[in-house]
Coordinates of C-alpha atoms and ligand atoms in Angstrom, one line a residue:
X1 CA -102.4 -4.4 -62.1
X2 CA -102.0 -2.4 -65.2
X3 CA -98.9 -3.6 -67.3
X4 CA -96.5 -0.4 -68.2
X5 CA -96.3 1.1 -71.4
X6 CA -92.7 1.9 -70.7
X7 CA -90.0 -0.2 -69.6
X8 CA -86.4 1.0 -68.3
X9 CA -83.5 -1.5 -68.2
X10 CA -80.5 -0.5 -66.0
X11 CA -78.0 -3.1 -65.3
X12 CA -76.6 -2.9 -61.8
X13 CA -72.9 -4.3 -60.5
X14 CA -72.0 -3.3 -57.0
X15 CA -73.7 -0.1 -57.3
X16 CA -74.7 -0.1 -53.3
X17 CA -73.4 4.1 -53.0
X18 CA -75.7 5.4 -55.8
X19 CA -78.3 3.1 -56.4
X20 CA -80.6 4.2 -54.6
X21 CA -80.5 8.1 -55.1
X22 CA -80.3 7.3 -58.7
X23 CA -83.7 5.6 -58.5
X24 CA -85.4 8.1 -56.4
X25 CA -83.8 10.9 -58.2
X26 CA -84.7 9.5 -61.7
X27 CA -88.4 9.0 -60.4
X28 CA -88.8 12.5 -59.2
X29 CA -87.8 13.2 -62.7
X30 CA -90.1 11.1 -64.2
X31 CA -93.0 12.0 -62.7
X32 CA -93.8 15.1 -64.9
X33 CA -94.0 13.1 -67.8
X34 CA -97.4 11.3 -66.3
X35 CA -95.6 7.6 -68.2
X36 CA -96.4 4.3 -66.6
X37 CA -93.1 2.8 -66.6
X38 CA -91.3 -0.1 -64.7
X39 CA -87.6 0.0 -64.4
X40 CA -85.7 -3.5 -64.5
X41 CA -82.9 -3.6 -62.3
X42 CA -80.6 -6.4 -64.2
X43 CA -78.1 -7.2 -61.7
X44 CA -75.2 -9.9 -61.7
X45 CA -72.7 -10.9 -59.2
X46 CA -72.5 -8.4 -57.1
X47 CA -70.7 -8.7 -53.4
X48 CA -72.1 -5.6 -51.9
X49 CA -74.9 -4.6 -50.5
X50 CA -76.7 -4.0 -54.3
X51 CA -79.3 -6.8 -54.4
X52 CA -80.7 -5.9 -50.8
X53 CA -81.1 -2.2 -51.6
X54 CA -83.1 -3.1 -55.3
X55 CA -85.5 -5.1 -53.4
X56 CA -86.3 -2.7 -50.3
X57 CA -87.0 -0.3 -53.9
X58 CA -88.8 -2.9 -55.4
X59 CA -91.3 -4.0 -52.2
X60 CA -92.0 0.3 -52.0
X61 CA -92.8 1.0 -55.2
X62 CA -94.8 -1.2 -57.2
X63 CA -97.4 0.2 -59.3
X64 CA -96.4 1.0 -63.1
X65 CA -98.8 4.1 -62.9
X66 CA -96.5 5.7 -60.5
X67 CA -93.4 4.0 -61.7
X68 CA -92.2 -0.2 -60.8
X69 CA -89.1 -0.9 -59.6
X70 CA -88.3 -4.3 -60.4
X71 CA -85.2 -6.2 -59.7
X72 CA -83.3 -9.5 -61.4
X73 CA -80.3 -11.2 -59.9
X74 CA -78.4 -14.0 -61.4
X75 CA -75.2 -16.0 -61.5
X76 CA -71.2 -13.8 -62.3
X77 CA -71.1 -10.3 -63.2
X78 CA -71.6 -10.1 -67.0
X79 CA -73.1 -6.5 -68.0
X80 CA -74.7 -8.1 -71.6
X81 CA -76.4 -11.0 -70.4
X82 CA -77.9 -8.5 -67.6
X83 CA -78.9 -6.3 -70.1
X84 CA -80.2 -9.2 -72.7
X85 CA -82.5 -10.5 -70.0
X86 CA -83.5 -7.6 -68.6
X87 CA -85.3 -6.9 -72.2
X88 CA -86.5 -10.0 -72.4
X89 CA -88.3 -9.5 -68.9
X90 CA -89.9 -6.2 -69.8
X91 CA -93.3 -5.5 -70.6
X92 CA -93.4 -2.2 -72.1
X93 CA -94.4 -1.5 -75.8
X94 CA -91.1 0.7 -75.9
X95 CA -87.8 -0.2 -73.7
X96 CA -85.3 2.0 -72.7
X97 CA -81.8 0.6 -71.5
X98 CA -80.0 3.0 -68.9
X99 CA -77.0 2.8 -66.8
X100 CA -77.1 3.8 -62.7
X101 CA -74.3 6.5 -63.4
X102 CA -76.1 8.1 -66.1
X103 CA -80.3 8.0 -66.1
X104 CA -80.5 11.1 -68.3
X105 CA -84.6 11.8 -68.4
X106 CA -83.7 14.3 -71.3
X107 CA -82.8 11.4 -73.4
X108 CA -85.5 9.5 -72.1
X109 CA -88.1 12.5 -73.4
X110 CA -86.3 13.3 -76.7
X111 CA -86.1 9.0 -77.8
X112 CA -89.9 8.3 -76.8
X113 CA -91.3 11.4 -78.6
X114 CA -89.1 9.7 -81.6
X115 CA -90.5 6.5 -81.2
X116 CA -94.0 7.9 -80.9
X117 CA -93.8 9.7 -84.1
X118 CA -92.8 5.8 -86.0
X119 CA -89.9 8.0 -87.5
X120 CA -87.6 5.2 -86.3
X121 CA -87.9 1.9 -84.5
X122 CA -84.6 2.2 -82.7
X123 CA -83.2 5.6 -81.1
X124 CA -79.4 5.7 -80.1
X125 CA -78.1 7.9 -77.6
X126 CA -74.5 8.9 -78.8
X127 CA -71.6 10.6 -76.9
X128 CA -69.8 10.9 -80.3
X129 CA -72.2 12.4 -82.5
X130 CA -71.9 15.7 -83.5
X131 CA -73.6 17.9 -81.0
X132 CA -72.7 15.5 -77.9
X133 CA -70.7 16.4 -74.9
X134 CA -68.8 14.0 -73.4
X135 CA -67.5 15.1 -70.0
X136 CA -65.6 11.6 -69.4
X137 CA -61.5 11.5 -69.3
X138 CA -60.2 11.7 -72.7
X139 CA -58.5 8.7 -72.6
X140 CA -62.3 7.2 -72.3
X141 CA -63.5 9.5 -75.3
X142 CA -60.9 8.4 -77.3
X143 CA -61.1 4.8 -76.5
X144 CA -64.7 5.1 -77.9
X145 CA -63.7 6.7 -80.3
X146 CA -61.3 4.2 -81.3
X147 CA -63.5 1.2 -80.9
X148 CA -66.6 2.5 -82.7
X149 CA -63.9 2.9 -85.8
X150 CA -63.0 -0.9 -85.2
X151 CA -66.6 -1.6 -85.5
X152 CA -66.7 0.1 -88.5
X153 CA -63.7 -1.1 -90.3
X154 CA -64.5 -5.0 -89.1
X155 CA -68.1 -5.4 -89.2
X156 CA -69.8 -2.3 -91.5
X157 CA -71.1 -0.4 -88.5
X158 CA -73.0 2.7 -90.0
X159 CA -73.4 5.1 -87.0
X160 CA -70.8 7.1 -84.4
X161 CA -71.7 5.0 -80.8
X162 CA -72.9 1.4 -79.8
X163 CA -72.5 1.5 -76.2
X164 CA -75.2 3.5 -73.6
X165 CA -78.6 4.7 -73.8
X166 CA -80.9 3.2 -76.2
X167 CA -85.1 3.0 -76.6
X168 CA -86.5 0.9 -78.9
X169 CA -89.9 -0.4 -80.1
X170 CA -89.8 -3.7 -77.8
X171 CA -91.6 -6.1 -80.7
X172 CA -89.7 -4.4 -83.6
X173 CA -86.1 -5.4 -81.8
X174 CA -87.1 -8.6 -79.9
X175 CA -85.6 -11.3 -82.7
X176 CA -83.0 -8.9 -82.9
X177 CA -82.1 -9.6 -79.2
X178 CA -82.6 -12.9 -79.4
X179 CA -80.3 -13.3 -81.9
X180 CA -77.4 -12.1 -80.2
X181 CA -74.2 -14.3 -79.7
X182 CA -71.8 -12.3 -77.8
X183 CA -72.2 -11.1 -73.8
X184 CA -70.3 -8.4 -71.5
X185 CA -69.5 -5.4 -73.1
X186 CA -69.9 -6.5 -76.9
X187 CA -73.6 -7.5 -76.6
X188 CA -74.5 -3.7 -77.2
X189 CA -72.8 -3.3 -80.0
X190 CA -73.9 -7.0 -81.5
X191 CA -77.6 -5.5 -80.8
X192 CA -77.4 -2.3 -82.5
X193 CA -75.1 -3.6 -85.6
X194 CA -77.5 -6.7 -86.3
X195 CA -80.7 -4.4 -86.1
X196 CA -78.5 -2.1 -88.4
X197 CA -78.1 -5.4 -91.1
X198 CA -81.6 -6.6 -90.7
X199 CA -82.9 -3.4 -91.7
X200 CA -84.5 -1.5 -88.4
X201 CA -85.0 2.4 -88.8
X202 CA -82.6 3.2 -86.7
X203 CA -81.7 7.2 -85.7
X204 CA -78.8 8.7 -83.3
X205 CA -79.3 11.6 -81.5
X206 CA -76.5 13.7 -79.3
X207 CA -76.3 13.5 -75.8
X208 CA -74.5 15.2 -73.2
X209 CA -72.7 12.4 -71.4
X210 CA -72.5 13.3 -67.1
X211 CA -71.4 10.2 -64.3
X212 CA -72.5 10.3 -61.2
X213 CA -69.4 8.2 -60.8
X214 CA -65.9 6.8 -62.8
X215 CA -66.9 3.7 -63.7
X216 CA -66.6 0.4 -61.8
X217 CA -64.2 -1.7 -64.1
X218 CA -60.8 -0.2 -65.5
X219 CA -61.1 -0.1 -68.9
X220 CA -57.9 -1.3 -69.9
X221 CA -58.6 -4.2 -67.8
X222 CA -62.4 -4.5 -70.1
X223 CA -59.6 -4.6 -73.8
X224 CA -58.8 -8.7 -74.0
X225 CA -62.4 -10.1 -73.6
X226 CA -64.2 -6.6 -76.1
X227 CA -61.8 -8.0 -78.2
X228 CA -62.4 -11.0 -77.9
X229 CA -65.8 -10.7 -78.5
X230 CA -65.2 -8.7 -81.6
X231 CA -63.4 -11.3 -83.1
X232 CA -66.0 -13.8 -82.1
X233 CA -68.9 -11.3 -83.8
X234 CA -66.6 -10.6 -86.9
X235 CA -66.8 -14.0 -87.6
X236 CA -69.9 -14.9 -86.9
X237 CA -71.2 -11.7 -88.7
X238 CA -68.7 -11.7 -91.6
X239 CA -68.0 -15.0 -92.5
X240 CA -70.8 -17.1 -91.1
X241 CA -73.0 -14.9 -92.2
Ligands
GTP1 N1 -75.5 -6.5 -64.2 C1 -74.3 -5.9 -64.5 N2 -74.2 -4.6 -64.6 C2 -73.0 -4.1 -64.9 C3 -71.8 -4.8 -64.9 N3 -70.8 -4.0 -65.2 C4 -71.3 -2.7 -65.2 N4 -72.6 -2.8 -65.1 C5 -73.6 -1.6 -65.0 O1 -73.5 -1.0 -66.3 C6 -73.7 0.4 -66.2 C7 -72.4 1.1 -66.8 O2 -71.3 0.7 -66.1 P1 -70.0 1.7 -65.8 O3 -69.2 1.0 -64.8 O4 -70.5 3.0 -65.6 O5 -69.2 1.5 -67.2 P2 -68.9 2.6 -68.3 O6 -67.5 2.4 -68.8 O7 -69.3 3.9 -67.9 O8 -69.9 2.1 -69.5 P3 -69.7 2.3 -71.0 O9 -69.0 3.6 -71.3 O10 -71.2 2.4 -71.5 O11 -69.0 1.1 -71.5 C8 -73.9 0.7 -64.7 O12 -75.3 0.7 -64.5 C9 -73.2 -0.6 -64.1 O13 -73.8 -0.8 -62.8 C10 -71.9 -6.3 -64.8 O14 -71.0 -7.0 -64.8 N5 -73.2 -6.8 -64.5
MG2 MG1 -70.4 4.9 -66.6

């Protein structure tokens, strides 16, 4: 079987009521863009009925040219490492990381025709950039807000959003990935600000920001360990070098 060009890497955590019309739906969207793609389902911990539903997608669909579902399950729920392995499992020339609640084809379309062009080796989809909508409660817009100006004031970070949809050149990002010290929540950020520092083209583009559903973990419950995390990266970063 043909290896795909494009990989799609969507961490999954008790996602049991949408994953599978995500899937289906993001496939029919797919389609008119003729890609062969696989998508990674990165999955941790989960106690519902996730795991099952990824691998009835996975045994049904599994040819690249028509789109691969693929699934990975290991150990406690920890969105990072997901997402850090799930890249290091996929195949594709270019990898785009997704979440369940978002899997917005537009951004999909917009960052590949980027990465085609070689204007940039990294393409960030940001709900803070001018020109984005972000239909999420304010008290979630502003807590981005708040923490992308952390990242800036702590560790240099150049651009308006960390956290979301990304597509990248898989082997100009790789060492990049490997690199990375910090999991949950804070790997994304680590990921974009170190291939920031070691000197990847990077560009942002808008995007219009719609859930399928509020998300699973309260956020104020996510503040100790992203800070945390930050502190851990600061140093590491900052004074480690
Ligand atoms: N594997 C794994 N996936 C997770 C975990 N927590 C969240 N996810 C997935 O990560 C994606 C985003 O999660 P949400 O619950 O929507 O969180 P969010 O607050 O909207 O995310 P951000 O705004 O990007 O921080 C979804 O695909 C989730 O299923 C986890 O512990 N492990
Ligand atoms: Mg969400």
């Amino acid at each position: 079987m043909t290896k795909p060009r494009i990989s799609i890497v969507i961490p999954v955590y008790n996602e049991q009521g949408i994953l599978h019309a995500a899937i289906v739906d993001l496939r029919e969207r797919l389609k008119s863009f003729g890609w062969s793609y696989e998508v990674i389902l990165a999955e941790n911990g989960s106690r519902d009925h996730t795991v099952e539903i990824g691998e009835e997608l996975s045994r049904k669909y599994n040819d690249p040219a028509t789109g691969q579902i693929r699934i990975m399950s290991l150990g406690e729920p920890n969105y990072g490492k997901a997402m850090k392995q799930g890249i290091l499992l996929a195949r594709g020339e270019l990898v785009i990381c997704e979440e369940i609640d978002l899997c917005d084809a537009d951004f999909h379309r917009r960052a590949i025709d980027i990465l085609e062009t070689g204007e940039a080796d990294l393409v960030i989809g940001s709900k803070l950039a001018d020109g984005s909508e972000d239909d999420r409660p304010m008290v979630r817009h502003v807590a981005s807000q708040a923490y992308s100006t952390m990242l800036k004031v702590l560790l240099g970070f150049r651009g308006t959003d960390t956290h979301g949809l990304k597509a990248f050149r898989r082997v100009a990002l790789l060492d990049t990935v490997r690199a990375c010290l910090v999991d949950k929540d804070v790997f994304a950020s680590e990921f974009v600000i170190r291939a920031d520092r070691g000197g990847v083209k990077i560009r942002e583009i808008p995007v219009r920001v719609i859930e399928k559903r509020p998300p699973s973990i309260n956020l104020f419950k996510r503040v100790p360990n992203v800070l945390k995390n930050v502190a851990k990266l600061t140093y590491a970063i900052r004074i480690r070098g």
